Amino acid sequence: MAKLHFYYGVMASSKSALLCINAYNLKRTGNKFEVIKPSVDNRDSTSKIVSRIGLSTDARTIPNLDSYKPRRDTQFILIDEVQFFSPKDIDKLVEIADNSKTTIICYGLVVDSNGNMFPASKRLFEANAEKHEIETVCEMPGCVNSASHHLRFDEFGNVIRDGSQVEVGASQYKSVCRQHFNSIYYKLPNFNLLKYMHDEKNKHK
Ligand SMILES: [Zn+2]
């Protein structure tokens, strides 16, 4: 069994819920594990991972993995939001996976809201992590394609095309399929989400 796993999916595809279920099962079966996630600031602290459907687990938040060392008896390391670590941090995980008996399970996004890969996710692909896609459907009304991309909107419903990769919080994002991403992001400069949703609603009245 590969010892470095990457569960990837778009926002709101239940990645954190899966992590919480995994943590619960590892605890129930008496396995030793650690849960970590990248912090947006420079603090090393304890926090909670809370999934959208209400499951939660304790986690250690760390800015990077420079001085990270798993405990000697750790069998599993679960990592949330892995895309916000750096390629160097991923190299560190590879080193741990290759030189210990610890299995590392990463959860995260692949593509940001500008259609580019997160560097850490790219590094996981390059490192041949065992990949598991968490599929979910496109959030545009009536579309049944698999969601693979994100569109980011401001409060007025306009597409943000120059946002930073590390903007957190899902409320202004939509997880969409490639076709919807390409048509809205590149071909519809004046696309407005609020107007679109309003028109869609009226269509079905
Ligand atoms: Zn779609």
PDB file of C-alpha atoms and ligand atoms in Angstrom:
ATOM      1  CA  MET A   1       0.000   0.000   0.000  1.00  0.00           C
ATOM      2  CA  ALA A   2       1.269   3.430  -0.886  1.00  0.00           C
ATOM      3  CA  LYS A   3       2.072   5.500   2.145  1.00  0.00           C
ATOM      4  CA  LEU A   4       1.354   8.932   0.731  1.00  0.00           C
ATOM      5  CA  HIS A   5      -2.246   9.546  -0.276  1.00  0.00           C
ATOM      6  CA  PHE A   6      -3.910  12.607  -1.789  1.00  0.00           C
ATOM      7  CA  TYR A   7      -7.689  12.879  -1.559  1.00  0.00           C
ATOM      8  CA  TYR A   8      -8.596  15.792  -3.772  1.00  0.00           C
ATOM      9  CA  GLY A   9     -11.807  17.505  -4.710  1.00  0.00           C
ATOM     10  CA  VAL A  10     -13.333  20.943  -5.130  1.00  0.00           C
ATOM     11  CA  MET A  11     -14.611  23.102  -2.282  1.00  0.00           C
ATOM     12  CA  ALA A  12     -17.603  21.625  -0.463  1.00  0.00           C
ATOM     13  CA  SER A  13     -16.914  18.132  -1.810  1.00  0.00           C
ATOM     14  CA  SER A  14     -16.823  16.790   1.796  1.00  0.00           C
ATOM     15  CA  LYS A  15     -13.031  16.492   2.103  1.00  0.00           C
ATOM     16  CA  SER A  16     -13.000  17.674   5.731  1.00  0.00           C
ATOM     17  CA  ALA A  17     -15.930  15.383   6.565  1.00  0.00           C
ATOM     18  CA  LEU A  18     -13.973  12.423   5.182  1.00  0.00           C
ATOM     19  CA  LEU A  19     -10.944  13.434   7.238  1.00  0.00           C
ATOM     20  CA  CYS A  20     -13.107  13.604  10.385  1.00  0.00           C
ATOM     21  CA  ILE A  21     -14.619  10.159   9.672  1.00  0.00           C
ATOM     22  CA  ASN A  22     -11.130   8.753   9.121  1.00  0.00           C
ATOM     23  CA  ALA A  23      -9.891  10.297  12.401  1.00  0.00           C
ATOM     24  CA  TYR A  24     -12.906   8.868  14.230  1.00  0.00           C
ATOM     25  CA  ASN A  25     -12.252   5.374  12.870  1.00  0.00           C
ATOM     26  CA  LEU A  26      -8.535   5.507  13.664  1.00  0.00           C
ATOM     27  CA  LYS A  27      -9.358   6.523  17.232  1.00  0.00           C
ATOM     28  CA  ARG A  28     -11.985   3.794  17.569  1.00  0.00           C
ATOM     29  CA  THR A  29      -9.531   1.131  16.368  1.00  0.00           C
ATOM     30  CA  GLY A  30      -6.779   2.338  18.708  1.00  0.00           C
ATOM     31  CA  ASN A  31      -4.395   3.673  16.044  1.00  0.00           C
ATOM     32  CA  LYS A  32      -1.994   6.477  16.858  1.00  0.00           C
ATOM     33  CA  PHE A  33      -2.502   9.452  14.587  1.00  0.00           C
ATOM     34  CA  GLU A  34      -1.944  13.187  14.262  1.00  0.00           C
ATOM     35  CA  VAL A  35      -4.099  15.743  12.475  1.00  0.00           C
ATOM     36  CA  ILE A  36      -2.406  18.847  11.110  1.00  0.00           C
ATOM     37  CA  LYS A  37      -3.380  21.770   8.926  1.00  0.00           C
ATOM     38  CA  PRO A  38      -1.564  24.856   7.652  1.00  0.00           C
ATOM     39  CA  SER A  39      -2.161  28.062   9.592  1.00  0.00           C
ATOM     40  CA  VAL A  40      -2.815  31.252   7.682  1.00  0.00           C
ATOM     41  CA  ASP A  41      -0.641  33.171  10.123  1.00  0.00           C
ATOM     42  CA  ASN A  42       2.625  32.224  11.806  1.00  0.00           C
ATOM     43  CA  ARG A  43       1.187  30.663  14.902  1.00  0.00           C
ATOM     44  CA  ASP A  44       1.486  27.061  15.964  1.00  0.00           C
ATOM     45  CA  SER A  45      -1.714  26.271  17.809  1.00  0.00           C
ATOM     46  CA  THR A  46      -4.465  23.784  18.429  1.00  0.00           C
ATOM     47  CA  SER A  47      -7.694  24.182  16.577  1.00  0.00           C
ATOM     48  CA  LYS A  48     -10.589  22.216  15.230  1.00  0.00           C
ATOM     49  CA  ILE A  49     -11.387  21.019  11.754  1.00  0.00           C
ATOM     50  CA  VAL A  50     -15.110  21.461  11.314  1.00  0.00           C
ATOM     51  CA  SER A  51     -16.803  20.057   8.235  1.00  0.00           C
ATOM     52  CA  ARG A  52     -19.825  21.639   6.600  1.00  0.00           C
ATOM     53  CA  ILE A  53     -22.038  18.765   7.714  1.00  0.00           C
ATOM     54  CA  GLY A  54     -21.014  19.283  11.331  1.00  0.00           C
ATOM     55  CA  LEU A  55     -18.349  16.628  11.970  1.00  0.00           C
ATOM     56  CA  SER A  56     -15.243  17.881  13.749  1.00  0.00           C
ATOM     57  CA  THR A  57     -11.854  16.770  15.037  1.00  0.00           C
ATOM     58  CA  ASP A  58      -8.963  18.411  16.888  1.00  0.00           C
ATOM     59  CA  ALA A  59      -5.985  19.507  14.798  1.00  0.00           C
ATOM     60  CA  ARG A  60      -2.631  21.165  15.229  1.00  0.00           C
ATOM     61  CA  THR A  61      -2.207  24.179  12.968  1.00  0.00           C
ATOM     62  CA  ILE A  62       1.327  24.937  11.845  1.00  0.00           C
ATOM     63  CA  PRO A  63       2.698  27.571   9.442  1.00  0.00           C
ATOM     64  CA  ASN A  64       5.032  25.118   7.674  1.00  0.00           C
ATOM     65  CA  LEU A  65       6.658  21.731   8.146  1.00  0.00           C
ATOM     66  CA  ASP A  66      10.261  22.975   8.559  1.00  0.00           C
ATOM     67  CA  SER A  67      10.570  21.784  12.140  1.00  0.00           C
ATOM     68  CA  TYR A  68       7.718  19.274  12.076  1.00  0.00           C
ATOM     69  CA  LYS A  69       8.463  15.830  13.395  1.00  0.00           C
ATOM     70  CA  PRO A  70       5.737  13.269  14.007  1.00  0.00           C
ATOM     71  CA  ARG A  71       5.717  11.530  17.372  1.00  0.00           C
ATOM     72  CA  ARG A  72       7.667   8.262  17.366  1.00  0.00           C
ATOM     73  CA  ASP A  73       4.555   6.109  17.683  1.00  0.00           C
ATOM     74  CA  THR A  74       2.459   7.947  15.072  1.00  0.00           C
ATOM     75  CA  GLN A  75       1.023   5.540  12.495  1.00  0.00           C
ATOM     76  CA  PHE A  76      -1.043   8.021  10.478  1.00  0.00           C
ATOM     77  CA  ILE A  77      -0.795  11.724   9.730  1.00  0.00           C
ATOM     78  CA  LEU A  78      -3.980  13.327   8.408  1.00  0.00           C
ATOM     79  CA  ILE A  79      -3.574  16.705   6.722  1.00  0.00           C
ATOM     80  CA  ASP A  80      -6.378  19.122   5.919  1.00  0.00           C
ATOM     81  CA  GLU A  81      -6.148  21.955   3.330  1.00  0.00           C
ATOM     82  CA  VAL A  82      -2.820  20.562   2.127  1.00  0.00           C
ATOM     83  CA  GLN A  83      -2.817  22.955  -0.872  1.00  0.00           C
ATOM     84  CA  PHE A  84      -1.811  25.804   1.453  1.00  0.00           C
ATOM     85  CA  PHE A  85       1.488  24.190   2.373  1.00  0.00           C
ATOM     86  CA  SER A  86       4.518  24.730   0.107  1.00  0.00           C
ATOM     87  CA  PRO A  87       6.215  22.304  -2.329  1.00  0.00           C
ATOM     88  CA  LYS A  88       9.077  22.166   0.199  1.00  0.00           C
ATOM     89  CA  ASP A  89       6.615  21.016   2.856  1.00  0.00           C
ATOM     90  CA  ILE A  90       5.389  18.279   0.503  1.00  0.00           C
ATOM     91  CA  ASP A  91       8.990  17.135   0.007  1.00  0.00           C
ATOM     92  CA  LYS A  92       9.204  16.854   3.785  1.00  0.00           C
ATOM     93  CA  LEU A  93       6.090  14.639   3.818  1.00  0.00           C
ATOM     94  CA  VAL A  94       7.577  12.457   1.091  1.00  0.00           C
ATOM     95  CA  GLU A  95      10.700  12.061   3.198  1.00  0.00           C
ATOM     96  CA  ILE A  96       8.641  11.026   6.236  1.00  0.00           C
ATOM     97  CA  ALA A  97       6.574   8.585   4.157  1.00  0.00           C
ATOM     98  CA  ASP A  98       9.654   7.016   2.574  1.00  0.00           C
ATOM     99  CA  ASN A  99      11.687   6.707   5.756  1.00  0.00           C
ATOM    100  CA  SER A 100       9.200   5.667   8.401  1.00  0.00           C
ATOM    101  CA  LYS A 101       6.205   3.434   8.887  1.00  0.00           C
ATOM    102  CA  THR A 102       3.855   6.393   8.966  1.00  0.00           C
ATOM    103  CA  THR A 103       1.067   6.639   6.416  1.00  0.00           C
ATOM    104  CA  ILE A 104       0.305  10.180   5.323  1.00  0.00           C
ATOM    105  CA  ILE A 105      -3.165  11.087   4.107  1.00  0.00           C
ATOM    106  CA  CYS A 106      -3.580  14.534   2.547  1.00  0.00           C
ATOM    107  CA  TYR A 107      -6.878  16.243   1.718  1.00  0.00           C
ATOM    108  CA  GLY A 108      -7.069  19.321  -0.454  1.00  0.00           C
ATOM    109  CA  LEU A 109      -7.860  21.269  -3.580  1.00  0.00           C
ATOM    110  CA  VAL A 110      -6.046  20.982  -6.894  1.00  0.00           C
ATOM    111  CA  VAL A 111      -7.073  24.072  -8.878  1.00  0.00           C
ATOM    112  CA  ASP A 112      -7.542  27.642  -7.590  1.00  0.00           C
ATOM    113  CA  SER A 113     -10.137  30.199  -8.714  1.00  0.00           C
ATOM    114  CA  ASN A 114      -7.913  31.346 -11.593  1.00  0.00           C
ATOM    115  CA  GLY A 115      -7.701  27.853 -13.057  1.00  0.00           C
ATOM    116  CA  ASN A 116      -4.124  27.256 -11.853  1.00  0.00           C
ATOM    117  CA  MET A 117      -2.809  24.381  -9.804  1.00  0.00           C
ATOM    118  CA  PHE A 118      -1.780  25.043  -6.216  1.00  0.00           C
ATOM    119  CA  PRO A 119       2.017  24.464  -6.023  1.00  0.00           C
ATOM    120  CA  ALA A 120       1.676  21.970  -3.141  1.00  0.00           C
ATOM    121  CA  SER A 121      -0.949  19.948  -5.016  1.00  0.00           C
ATOM    122  CA  LYS A 122       1.247  19.948  -8.108  1.00  0.00           C
ATOM    123  CA  ARG A 123       4.104  18.652  -5.977  1.00  0.00           C
ATOM    124  CA  LEU A 124       1.900  15.814  -4.684  1.00  0.00           C
ATOM    125  CA  PHE A 125       1.180  14.797  -8.279  1.00  0.00           C
ATOM    126  CA  GLU A 126       4.892  15.012  -9.127  1.00  0.00           C
ATOM    127  CA  ALA A 127       5.700  12.876  -6.081  1.00  0.00           C
ATOM    128  CA  ASN A 128       3.275  10.227  -7.329  1.00  0.00           C
ATOM    129  CA  ALA A 129       1.094  10.331  -4.247  1.00  0.00           C
ATOM    130  CA  GLU A 130      -1.721   7.809  -4.536  1.00  0.00           C
ATOM    131  CA  LYS A 131      -4.598   9.914  -5.831  1.00  0.00           C
ATOM    132  CA  HIS A 132      -8.250   9.580  -4.897  1.00  0.00           C
ATOM    133  CA  GLU A 133     -10.740  11.932  -6.506  1.00  0.00           C
ATOM    134  CA  ILE A 134     -13.700  12.986  -4.379  1.00  0.00           C
ATOM    135  CA  GLU A 135     -16.329  13.683  -6.979  1.00  0.00           C
ATOM    136  CA  THR A 136     -19.125  16.161  -6.695  1.00  0.00           C
ATOM    137  CA  VAL A 137     -21.437  17.786  -9.207  1.00  0.00           C
ATOM    138  CA  CYS A 138     -21.076  21.292 -10.748  1.00  0.00           C
ATOM    139  CA  GLU A 139     -22.935  23.937  -8.731  1.00  0.00           C
ATOM    140  CA  MET A 140     -24.348  25.810 -11.724  1.00  0.00           C
ATOM    141  CA  PRO A 141     -28.110  25.256 -11.956  1.00  0.00           C
ATOM    142  CA  GLY A 142     -29.081  22.227 -14.039  1.00  0.00           C
ATOM    143  CA  CYS A 143     -25.490  21.098 -14.757  1.00  0.00           C
ATOM    144  CA  VAL A 144     -24.655  17.464 -14.024  1.00  0.00           C
ATOM    145  CA  ASN A 145     -20.954  17.564 -14.960  1.00  0.00           C
ATOM    146  CA  SER A 146     -18.336  16.727 -12.374  1.00  0.00           C
ATOM    147  CA  ALA A 147     -16.968  19.857 -10.623  1.00  0.00           C
ATOM    148  CA  SER A 148     -13.239  20.413 -11.073  1.00  0.00           C
ATOM    149  CA  HIS A 149     -12.752  24.200 -10.938  1.00  0.00           C
ATOM    150  CA  HIS A 150     -13.664  27.185  -8.774  1.00  0.00           C
ATOM    151  CA  LEU A 151     -15.070  30.577  -9.623  1.00  0.00           C
ATOM    152  CA  ARG A 152     -14.707  33.373  -7.104  1.00  0.00           C
ATOM    153  CA  PHE A 153     -17.282  36.156  -6.890  1.00  0.00           C
ATOM    154  CA  ASP A 154     -17.373  39.499  -5.102  1.00  0.00           C
ATOM    155  CA  GLU A 155     -20.386  40.526  -3.017  1.00  0.00           C
ATOM    156  CA  PHE A 156     -22.111  41.948  -6.110  1.00  0.00           C
ATOM    157  CA  GLY A 157     -21.829  38.676  -8.034  1.00  0.00           C
ATOM    158  CA  ASN A 158     -18.982  39.698 -10.342  1.00  0.00           C
ATOM    159  CA  VAL A 159     -16.195  37.223 -11.130  1.00  0.00           C
ATOM    160  CA  ILE A 160     -12.865  37.950  -9.408  1.00  0.00           C
ATOM    161  CA  ARG A 161     -10.106  37.060 -11.856  1.00  0.00           C
ATOM    162  CA  ASP A 162      -7.019  38.259 -10.011  1.00  0.00           C
ATOM    163  CA  GLY A 163      -7.559  36.877  -6.511  1.00  0.00           C
ATOM    164  CA  SER A 164      -4.816  35.449  -4.390  1.00  0.00           C
ATOM    165  CA  GLN A 165      -4.507  31.679  -4.039  1.00  0.00           C
ATOM    166  CA  VAL A 166      -4.818  31.716  -0.285  1.00  0.00           C
ATOM    167  CA  GLU A 167      -8.210  33.358   0.162  1.00  0.00           C
ATOM    168  CA  VAL A 168     -10.084  31.188   2.657  1.00  0.00           C
ATOM    169  CA  GLY A 169     -13.827  30.850   3.155  1.00  0.00           C
ATOM    170  CA  ALA A 170     -16.247  29.252   0.754  1.00  0.00           C
ATOM    171  CA  SER A 171     -19.157  31.667   0.704  1.00  0.00           C
ATOM    172  CA  GLN A 172     -18.027  33.636  -2.348  1.00  0.00           C
ATOM    173  CA  TYR A 173     -16.907  30.579  -4.311  1.00  0.00           C
ATOM    174  CA  LYS A 174     -18.705  28.202  -6.642  1.00  0.00           C
ATOM    175  CA  SER A 175     -17.358  24.768  -7.506  1.00  0.00           C
ATOM    176  CA  VAL A 176     -17.981  24.287 -11.206  1.00  0.00           C
ATOM    177  CA  CYS A 177     -17.175  21.988 -14.109  1.00  0.00           C
ATOM    178  CA  ARG A 178     -14.421  22.798 -16.617  1.00  0.00           C
ATOM    179  CA  GLN A 179     -16.917  23.873 -19.272  1.00  0.00           C
ATOM    180  CA  HIS A 180     -18.651  26.387 -16.989  1.00  0.00           C
ATOM    181  CA  PHE A 181     -15.291  27.669 -15.735  1.00  0.00           C
ATOM    182  CA  ASN A 182     -13.919  28.229 -19.231  1.00  0.00           C
ATOM    183  CA  SER A 183     -17.048  29.889 -20.582  1.00  0.00           C
ATOM    184  CA  ILE A 184     -17.643  32.185 -17.577  1.00  0.00           C
ATOM    185  CA  TYR A 185     -14.010  32.993 -16.731  1.00  0.00           C
ATOM    186  CA  TYR A 186     -12.730  33.563 -20.270  1.00  0.00           C
ATOM    187  CA  LYS A 187     -15.672  34.234 -22.573  1.00  0.00           C
ATOM    188  CA  LEU A 188     -18.177  36.162 -20.442  1.00  0.00           C
ATOM    189  CA  PRO A 189     -16.410  39.244 -19.027  1.00  0.00           C
ATOM    190  CA  ASN A 190     -19.687  40.718 -17.758  1.00  0.00           C
ATOM    191  CA  PHE A 191     -21.080  37.547 -16.193  1.00  0.00           C
ATOM    192  CA  ASN A 192     -22.944  38.278 -12.975  1.00  0.00           C
ATOM    193  CA  LEU A 193     -23.844  35.414 -10.656  1.00  0.00           C
ATOM    194  CA  LEU A 194     -26.728  37.166  -8.890  1.00  0.00           C
ATOM    195  CA  LYS A 195     -28.373  38.117 -12.186  1.00  0.00           C
ATOM    196  CA  TYR A 196     -27.772  34.620 -13.595  1.00  0.00           C
ATOM    197  CA  MET A 197     -29.325  32.910 -10.560  1.00  0.00           C
ATOM    198  CA  HIS A 198     -32.268  35.321 -10.661  1.00  0.00           C
ATOM    199  CA  ASP A 199     -32.866  34.648 -14.385  1.00  0.00           C
ATOM    200  CA  GLU A 200     -32.563  30.882 -13.856  1.00  0.00           C
ATOM    201  CA  LYS A 201     -35.153  30.988 -11.082  1.00  0.00           C
ATOM    202  CA  ASN A 202     -37.603  32.932 -13.234  1.00  0.00           C
ATOM    203  CA  LYS A 203     -37.103  30.531 -16.140  1.00  0.00           C
ATOM    204  CA  HIS A 204     -38.652  27.740 -14.104  1.00  0.00           C
ATOM    205  CA  LYS A 205     -41.611  29.732 -12.801  1.00  0.00           C
TER     206      LYS A 205
HETATM  207 ZN    ZN B   1     -21.183  22.898 -15.108  1.00  0.00          ZN
END
